[in-house]
Every structure is written in structure tokens, then in C-alpha cells.
PDB file of C-alpha atoms in Angstrom:
ATOM      1  CA  ILE A   1     -33.523 -34.559  24.965  1.00 59.00           C
ATOM      2  CA  ASP A   2     -31.572 -34.972  21.771  1.00 63.00           C
ATOM      3  CA  TYR A   3     -30.477 -31.850  19.953  1.00 62.00           C
ATOM      4  CA  MET A   4     -29.934 -31.769  16.273  1.00 61.00           C
ATOM      5  CA  ARG A   5     -27.885 -29.082  14.642  1.00 59.00           C
ATOM      6  CA  VAL A   6     -29.208 -27.856  11.338  1.00 49.00           C
ATOM      7  CA  SER A   7     -27.117 -25.766   8.980  1.00 50.00           C
ATOM      8  CA  ALA A   8     -28.440 -24.200   5.829  1.00 51.00           C
ATOM      9  CA  VAL A   9     -26.028 -24.118   2.915  1.00 53.00           C
ATOM     10  CA  ASN A  10     -26.891 -22.154  -0.174  1.00 56.00           C
ATOM     11  CA  THR A  11     -25.434 -24.351  -2.920  1.00 60.00           C
ATOM     12  CA  ASN A  12     -26.639 -21.875  -5.527  1.00 67.00           C
ATOM     13  CA  ALA A  13     -24.502 -19.040  -4.173  1.00 89.00           C
ATOM     14  CA  SER A  14     -21.555 -17.481  -5.936  1.00 95.00           C
ATOM     15  CA  ASP A  15     -17.992 -18.354  -4.926  1.00 96.00           C
ATOM     16  CA  LEU A  16     -15.274 -15.769  -5.559  1.00 96.00           C
ATOM     17  CA  ALA A  17     -11.755 -17.200  -5.541  1.00 96.00           C
ATOM     18  CA  VAL A  18      -8.414 -15.523  -6.257  1.00 96.00           C
ATOM     19  CA  ARG A  19      -6.979 -17.575  -9.114  1.00 94.00           C
ATOM     20  CA  GLU A  20      -3.807 -15.835 -10.220  1.00 96.00           C
ATOM     21  CA  ILE A  21      -1.445 -13.105  -8.983  1.00 97.00           C
ATOM     22  CA  SER A  22       1.344 -11.539 -11.009  1.00 95.00           C
ATOM     23  CA  SER A  23       3.685  -9.319  -9.016  1.00 93.00           C
ATOM     24  CA  PRO A  24       7.094  -7.765  -9.653  1.00 93.00           C
ATOM     25  CA  LEU A  25      10.145  -9.614  -8.363  1.00 94.00           C
ATOM     26  CA  ASN A  26      11.605  -6.314  -7.111  1.00 94.00           C
ATOM     27  CA  ALA A  27      10.002  -3.147  -5.809  1.00 95.00           C
ATOM     28  CA  LEU A  28      11.420   0.169  -4.622  1.00 91.00           C
ATOM     29  CA  ALA A  29      10.081   1.523  -1.357  1.00 91.00           C
ATOM     30  CA  ASP A  30       7.963   4.658  -1.852  1.00 89.00           C
ATOM     31  CA  HIS A  31       7.600   3.926  -5.587  1.00 93.00           C
ATOM     32  CA  GLU A  32       4.797   2.425  -7.673  1.00 95.00           C
ATOM     33  CA  ALA A  33       4.596  -1.336  -8.275  1.00 95.00           C
ATOM     34  CA  THR A  34       2.276  -2.911 -10.843  1.00 96.00           C
ATOM     35  CA  ILE A  35       0.261  -5.938  -9.748  1.00 96.00           C
ATOM     36  CA  THR A  36      -2.193  -7.976 -11.827  1.00 97.00           C
ATOM     37  CA  TYR A  37      -4.616 -10.482 -10.332  1.00 97.00           C
ATOM     38  CA  THR A  38      -7.528 -12.610 -11.474  1.00 97.00           C
ATOM     39  CA  VAL A  39     -10.627 -13.549  -9.477  1.00 97.00           C
ATOM     40  CA  GLU A  40     -13.052 -16.194 -10.710  1.00 97.00           C
ATOM     41  CA  ASN A  41     -16.571 -17.099  -9.688  1.00 97.00           C
ATOM     42  CA  ARG A  42     -16.588 -20.841  -9.000  1.00 95.00           C
ATOM     43  CA  GLY A  43     -20.201 -20.787  -7.823  1.00 95.00           C
ATOM     44  CA  ALA A  44     -23.402 -21.758  -9.624  1.00 94.00           C
ATOM     45  CA  ASN A  45     -24.827 -18.219  -9.533  1.00 95.00           C
ATOM     46  CA  PRO A  46     -23.467 -14.822 -10.473  1.00 96.00           C
ATOM     47  CA  ALA A  47     -21.666 -12.651  -7.924  1.00 96.00           C
ATOM     48  CA  ILE A  48     -23.925  -9.613  -7.870  1.00 94.00           C
ATOM     49  CA  GLY A  49     -23.229  -6.146  -6.564  1.00 93.00           C
ATOM     50  CA  SER A  50     -19.988  -4.464  -5.651  1.00 95.00           C
ATOM     51  CA  TRP A  51     -17.166  -5.372  -3.287  1.00 97.00           C
ATOM     52  CA  PHE A  52     -13.587  -4.533  -2.406  1.00 97.00           C
ATOM     53  CA  ASP A  53     -10.450  -6.445  -3.301  1.00 97.00           C
ATOM     54  CA  SER A  54      -7.431  -5.665  -1.105  1.00 97.00           C
ATOM     55  CA  LEU A  55      -3.720  -6.141  -1.804  1.00 97.00           C
ATOM     56  CA  TYR A  56      -1.169  -6.570   0.987  1.00 97.00           C
ATOM     57  CA  LEU A  57       2.534  -7.146   1.550  1.00 96.00           C
ATOM     58  CA  SER A  58       3.077  -9.874   4.144  1.00 96.00           C
ATOM     59  CA  SER A  59       6.070 -11.511   5.809  1.00 94.00           C
ATOM     60  CA  ASP A  60       4.290 -14.877   5.426  1.00 95.00           C
ATOM     61  CA  ASN A  61       1.704 -16.259   3.027  1.00 92.00           C
ATOM     62  CA  SER A  62      -1.383 -15.655   5.155  1.00 91.00           C
ATOM     63  CA  TRP A  63      -3.098 -12.420   6.147  1.00 89.00           C
ATOM     64  CA  ASP A  64      -2.803 -10.968   9.642  1.00 91.00           C
ATOM     65  CA  PRO A  65      -3.245  -7.435  11.039  1.00 90.00           C
ATOM     66  CA  SER A  66       0.478  -6.625  10.717  1.00 92.00           C
ATOM     67  CA  ASP A  67       0.383  -6.953   6.904  1.00 95.00           C
ATOM     68  CA  ARG A  68       0.779  -3.704   4.941  1.00 95.00           C
ATOM     69  CA  LEU A  69      -2.168  -2.634   2.817  1.00 96.00           C
ATOM     70  CA  LEU A  70      -0.961  -1.645  -0.657  1.00 96.00           C
ATOM     71  CA  ALA A  71      -4.278  -0.951  -2.356  1.00 97.00           C
ATOM     72  CA  ARG A  72      -8.008  -1.407  -2.064  1.00 97.00           C
ATOM     73  CA  VAL A  73      -9.942  -1.760  -5.326  1.00 97.00           C
ATOM     74  CA  ARG A  74     -13.724  -1.410  -5.647  1.00 97.00           C
ATOM     75  CA  HIS A  75     -15.202  -3.985  -8.046  1.00 96.00           C
ATOM     76  CA  THR A  76     -18.591  -2.885  -9.410  1.00 95.00           C
ATOM     77  CA  ASN A  77     -19.521  -5.374 -12.143  1.00 94.00           C
ATOM     78  CA  ASP A  78     -21.435  -8.618 -11.678  1.00 96.00           C
ATOM     79  CA  VAL A  79     -19.413 -11.784 -12.352  1.00 97.00           C
ATOM     80  CA  PRO A  80     -21.416 -14.622 -13.960  1.00 97.00           C
ATOM     81  CA  ALA A  81     -20.986 -18.206 -12.760  1.00 96.00           C
ATOM     82  CA  GLY A  82     -17.806 -19.661 -14.249  1.00 96.00           C
ATOM     83  CA  ALA A  83     -16.507 -16.240 -15.357  1.00 98.00           C
ATOM     84  CA  SER A  84     -13.591 -14.202 -14.022  1.00 98.00           C
ATOM     85  CA  TYR A  85     -12.198 -10.696 -13.991  1.00 97.00           C
ATOM     86  CA  THR A  86      -8.628  -9.462 -14.149  1.00 97.00           C
ATOM     87  CA  GLN A  87      -7.492  -6.254 -12.485  1.00 97.00           C
ATOM     88  CA  THR A  88      -4.183  -4.397 -12.862  1.00 97.00           C
ATOM     89  CA  VAL A  89      -3.240  -2.038 -10.051  1.00 97.00           C
ATOM     90  CA  SER A  90      -0.390   0.426  -9.610  1.00 96.00           C
ATOM     91  CA  ALA A  91       0.245   0.722  -5.895  1.00 96.00           C
ATOM     92  CA  ARG A  92       2.829   2.744  -3.994  1.00 95.00           C
ATOM     93  CA  VAL A  93       4.960   0.573  -1.711  1.00 95.00           C
ATOM     94  CA  ARG A  94       4.823   2.537   1.579  1.00 90.00           C
ATOM     95  CA  ARG A  95       6.054   2.076   5.142  1.00 87.00           C
ATOM     96  CA  VAL A  96       7.891  -1.209   4.706  1.00 89.00           C
ATOM     97  CA  THR A  97      11.400  -2.180   5.644  1.00 91.00           C
ATOM     98  CA  PRO A  98      13.657  -3.707   2.999  1.00 94.00           C
ATOM     99  CA  GLY A  99      13.214  -7.457   2.602  1.00 96.00           C
ATOM    100  CA  ASP A 100      11.252 -10.229   0.920  1.00 97.00           C
ATOM    101  CA  TYR A 101       7.454 -10.208   1.069  1.00 96.00           C
ATOM    102  CA  HIS A 102       4.526 -12.281  -0.103  1.00 96.00           C
ATOM    103  CA  LEU A 103       1.913 -10.366  -2.059  1.00 96.00           C
ATOM    104  CA  LEU A 104      -1.574 -11.226  -0.830  1.00 97.00           C
ATOM    105  CA  VAL A 105      -4.819 -10.525  -2.680  1.00 97.00           C
ATOM    106  CA  ALA A 106      -8.133 -10.812  -0.842  1.00 96.00           C
ATOM    107  CA  SER A 107     -11.379 -10.545  -2.794  1.00 96.00           C
ATOM    108  CA  ASP A 108     -14.631  -9.411  -1.182  1.00 96.00           C
ATOM    109  CA  VAL A 109     -12.781  -8.480   2.029  1.00 93.00           C
ATOM    110  CA  ASN A 110     -15.939  -7.147   3.698  1.00 93.00           C
ATOM    111  CA  ASN A 111     -18.094 -10.173   2.786  1.00 92.00           C
ATOM    112  CA  GLU A 112     -20.502  -8.090   0.714  1.00 94.00           C
ATOM    113  CA  VAL A 113     -21.285 -10.985  -1.665  1.00 94.00           C
ATOM    114  CA  VAL A 114     -23.286 -14.071  -0.627  1.00 91.00           C
ATOM    115  CA  GLU A 115     -20.834 -16.906  -1.222  1.00 93.00           C
ATOM    116  CA  LEU A 116     -20.644 -20.647  -0.903  1.00 88.00           C
ATOM    117  CA  ASP A 117     -17.070 -20.538   0.457  1.00 90.00           C
ATOM    118  CA  ASN A 118     -15.174 -17.545   1.859  1.00 90.00           C
ATOM    119  CA  THR A 119     -11.985 -19.497   2.630  1.00 91.00           C
ATOM    120  CA  ASN A 120     -10.744 -19.208  -0.960  1.00 92.00           C
ATOM    121  CA  ASN A 121     -11.223 -15.435  -1.223  1.00 93.00           C
ATOM    122  CA  ASP A 122      -7.525 -14.757  -0.670  1.00 93.00           C
ATOM    123  CA  SER A 123      -4.297 -16.069  -2.098  1.00 95.00           C
ATOM    124  CA  SER A 124      -0.566 -15.423  -2.021  1.00 95.00           C
ATOM    125  CA  SER A 125       1.703 -14.701  -4.989  1.00 94.00           C
ATOM    126  CA  PRO A 126       3.820 -17.657  -6.151  1.00 93.00           C
ATOM    127  CA  THR A 127       7.020 -15.609  -5.883  1.00 95.00           C
ATOM    128  CA  LEU A 128       8.344 -13.212  -3.268  1.00 96.00           C
ATOM    129  CA  VAL A 129       8.619  -9.477  -3.868  1.00 96.00           C
ATOM    130  CA  HIS A 130      12.051  -8.137  -2.900  1.00 96.00           C
ATOM    131  CA  VAL A 131      11.603  -4.588  -1.545  1.00 96.00           C
ATOM    132  CA  VAL A 132      14.650  -2.321  -1.551  1.00 94.00           C
ATOM    133  CA  VAL A 133      15.106   1.232  -0.360  1.00 88.00           C
ATOM    134  CA  PRO A 134      16.640   3.452  -3.041  1.00 79.00           C
ATOM    135  CA  PRO A 135      19.990   4.977  -2.079  1.00 77.00           C
ATOM    136  CA  LEU A 136      19.842   8.433  -0.587  1.00 73.00           C
ATOM    137  CA  SER A 137      21.417  10.984  -2.875  1.00 73.00           C
ATOM    138  CA  LEU A 138      22.598  14.237  -1.363  1.00 74.00           C
ATOM    139  CA  VAL A 139      23.261  16.796  -4.065  1.00 70.00           C
ATOM    140  CA  PRO A 140      24.282  20.278  -2.960  1.00 66.00           C
ATOM    141  CA  HIS A 141      22.366  23.116  -4.542  1.00 59.00           C
ATOM    142  CA  PHE A 142      24.432  26.084  -5.651  1.00 58.00           C
ATOM    143  CA  VAL A 143      23.169  29.466  -6.799  1.00 55.00           C
ATOM    144  CA  ASP A 144      25.063  30.539  -9.927  1.00 57.00           C
ATOM    145  CA  ASP A 145      23.911  34.134 -10.170  1.00 56.00           C
ATOM    146  CA  PHE A 146      23.898  36.335  -7.074  1.00 52.00           C
ATOM    147  CA  ASP A 147      23.051  39.513  -9.005  1.00 54.00           C
ATOM    148  CA  GLY A 148      20.149  41.132  -7.235  1.00 54.00           C
ATOM    149  CA  ALA A 149      19.818  38.329  -4.670  1.00 52.00           C
ATOM    150  CA  GLU A 150      18.822  39.533  -1.243  1.00 52.00           C
ATOM    151  CA  ILE A 151      19.491  37.639   1.942  1.00 50.00           C
ATOM    152  CA  ASP A 152      18.230  38.770   5.317  1.00 48.00           C
ATOM    153  CA  SER A 153      20.044  36.877   8.020  1.00 48.00           C
ATOM    154  CA  THR A 154      20.158  37.985  11.620  1.00 48.00           C
ATOM    155  CA  ARG A 155      21.912  36.107  14.406  1.00 48.00           C
ATOM    156  CA  TRP A 156      21.800  37.018  18.088  1.00 46.00           C
ATOM    157  CA  ASN A 157      24.414  35.903  20.599  1.00 47.00           C
ATOM    158  CA  THR A 158      22.742  35.414  23.941  1.00 46.00           C
ATOM    159  CA  ASP A 159      25.528  33.447  25.649  1.00 46.00           C
ATOM    160  CA  LEU A 160      26.464  36.112  28.196  1.00 45.00           C
ATOM    161  CA  ALA A 161      28.495  33.650  30.287  1.00 49.00           C
ATOM    162  CA  THR A 162      31.057  33.142  27.493  1.00 50.00           C
ATOM    163  CA  SER A 163      31.217  36.477  25.712  1.00 51.00           C
ATOM    164  CA  GLY A 164      30.091  38.799  28.428  1.00 53.00           C
ATOM    165  CA  LYS A 165      28.214  40.788  25.800  1.00 54.00           C
ATOM    166  CA  ARG A 166      25.192  40.474  23.629  1.00 52.00           C
ATOM    167  CA  TRP A 167      25.753  41.066  19.902  1.00 49.00           C
ATOM    168  CA  CYS A 168      23.876  40.995  16.606  1.00 50.00           C
ATOM    169  CA  SER A 169      25.175  40.216  13.142  1.00 50.00           C
ATOM    170  CA  SER A 170      23.121  41.013  10.072  1.00 50.00           C
ATOM    171  CA  THR A 171      23.675  40.665   6.320  1.00 48.00           C
ATOM    172  CA  THR A 172      21.095  42.033   3.980  1.00 47.00           C
ATOM    173  CA  GLU A 173      22.383  42.183   0.391  1.00 47.00           C
ATOM    174  CA  LEU A 174      24.791  40.388  -1.964  1.00 45.00           C
ATOM    175  CA  HIS A 175      26.105  41.776  -5.285  1.00 45.00           C
TER     176      HIS A 175
END
């Protein structure tokens, strides 16, 4: 018995492809970064419906589960064959260590659109994003005017082995 494998390919399907990514060269951890990307429909038919585009920071130029999700954007407009859309996103850079990262954009991440080719749905930025952690600034806070301020502070000493006694200290008002 000879078996023949038959595959159906819809050559009239749409084909979303990430064409361009513009990312900042530097980003501060826990601050907003602005990213612009363009997705085009290389297929013969329109991409119809809605889908999600996702943006990630990655240590390499391909997606894997360890990559940090920066933003997920819902796209709700049809994209005619040969047309494209450009999206600008402000995303907070969270939970990353300082270093250099690739910015990845993946269109139609949940495969909601019937497409000719899903392998071109993601792309990496041409330049790395250098993420830095802003310096920690410790600034003491002083109260300038104590007039009428009330402080209720009570401390109990319960170390009987050292002092032999139990004592209480309390301050309730400053003038």
C-alpha cells in the first residue's frame, strides 16, 4: 500500500509580517519606553478580525518563555492585502536586570488570523536596548515646624535577663 500525503495550502490567505521596529537605545528600568513597529499584510487577501501583537525584551533575537513581556496590544482593524499598520506603544520596563536586550515584536501571537505563513509574524529590533537601573537616591525628610505636632511613641523593655526590670518609655507631645 502506498500512502500519499496531501496538504491543503490556502494561497489566498493573509500573511501578517513584522516589517519594522523602532526602539530606544537606552531604557530605564521601571520607567516608560516608547516603541514603534509596523506590520504588513503580504498575503493576497485581507487580514480580517482582531488579534494581539506582543512586545518582549529578550537576551537573544528569538522568542522563548524566559523573555519579558513589555506590552500586549489588541489590533481591531482589518488590514487589506499589501497594506500595513504602524503602532506606537509606551511600555513600562519591569522586572529586568540591567543589560543589553533585543526588542521582539510578535504579531497575531494567538494565531487568530488565517495566514499563509506564521513564521514571519515576529521580528527582532535591529539595535539592542541598553537597560539601566536608575541610581537610588536617599533623601532624608525633615519636619520644619513642630508646633502642634503630636507623637505617640511607646517602647517596652522586655529583656529581663539584662536589666532585671521591665520598663516603659513614652513621649506624647512636642512643642
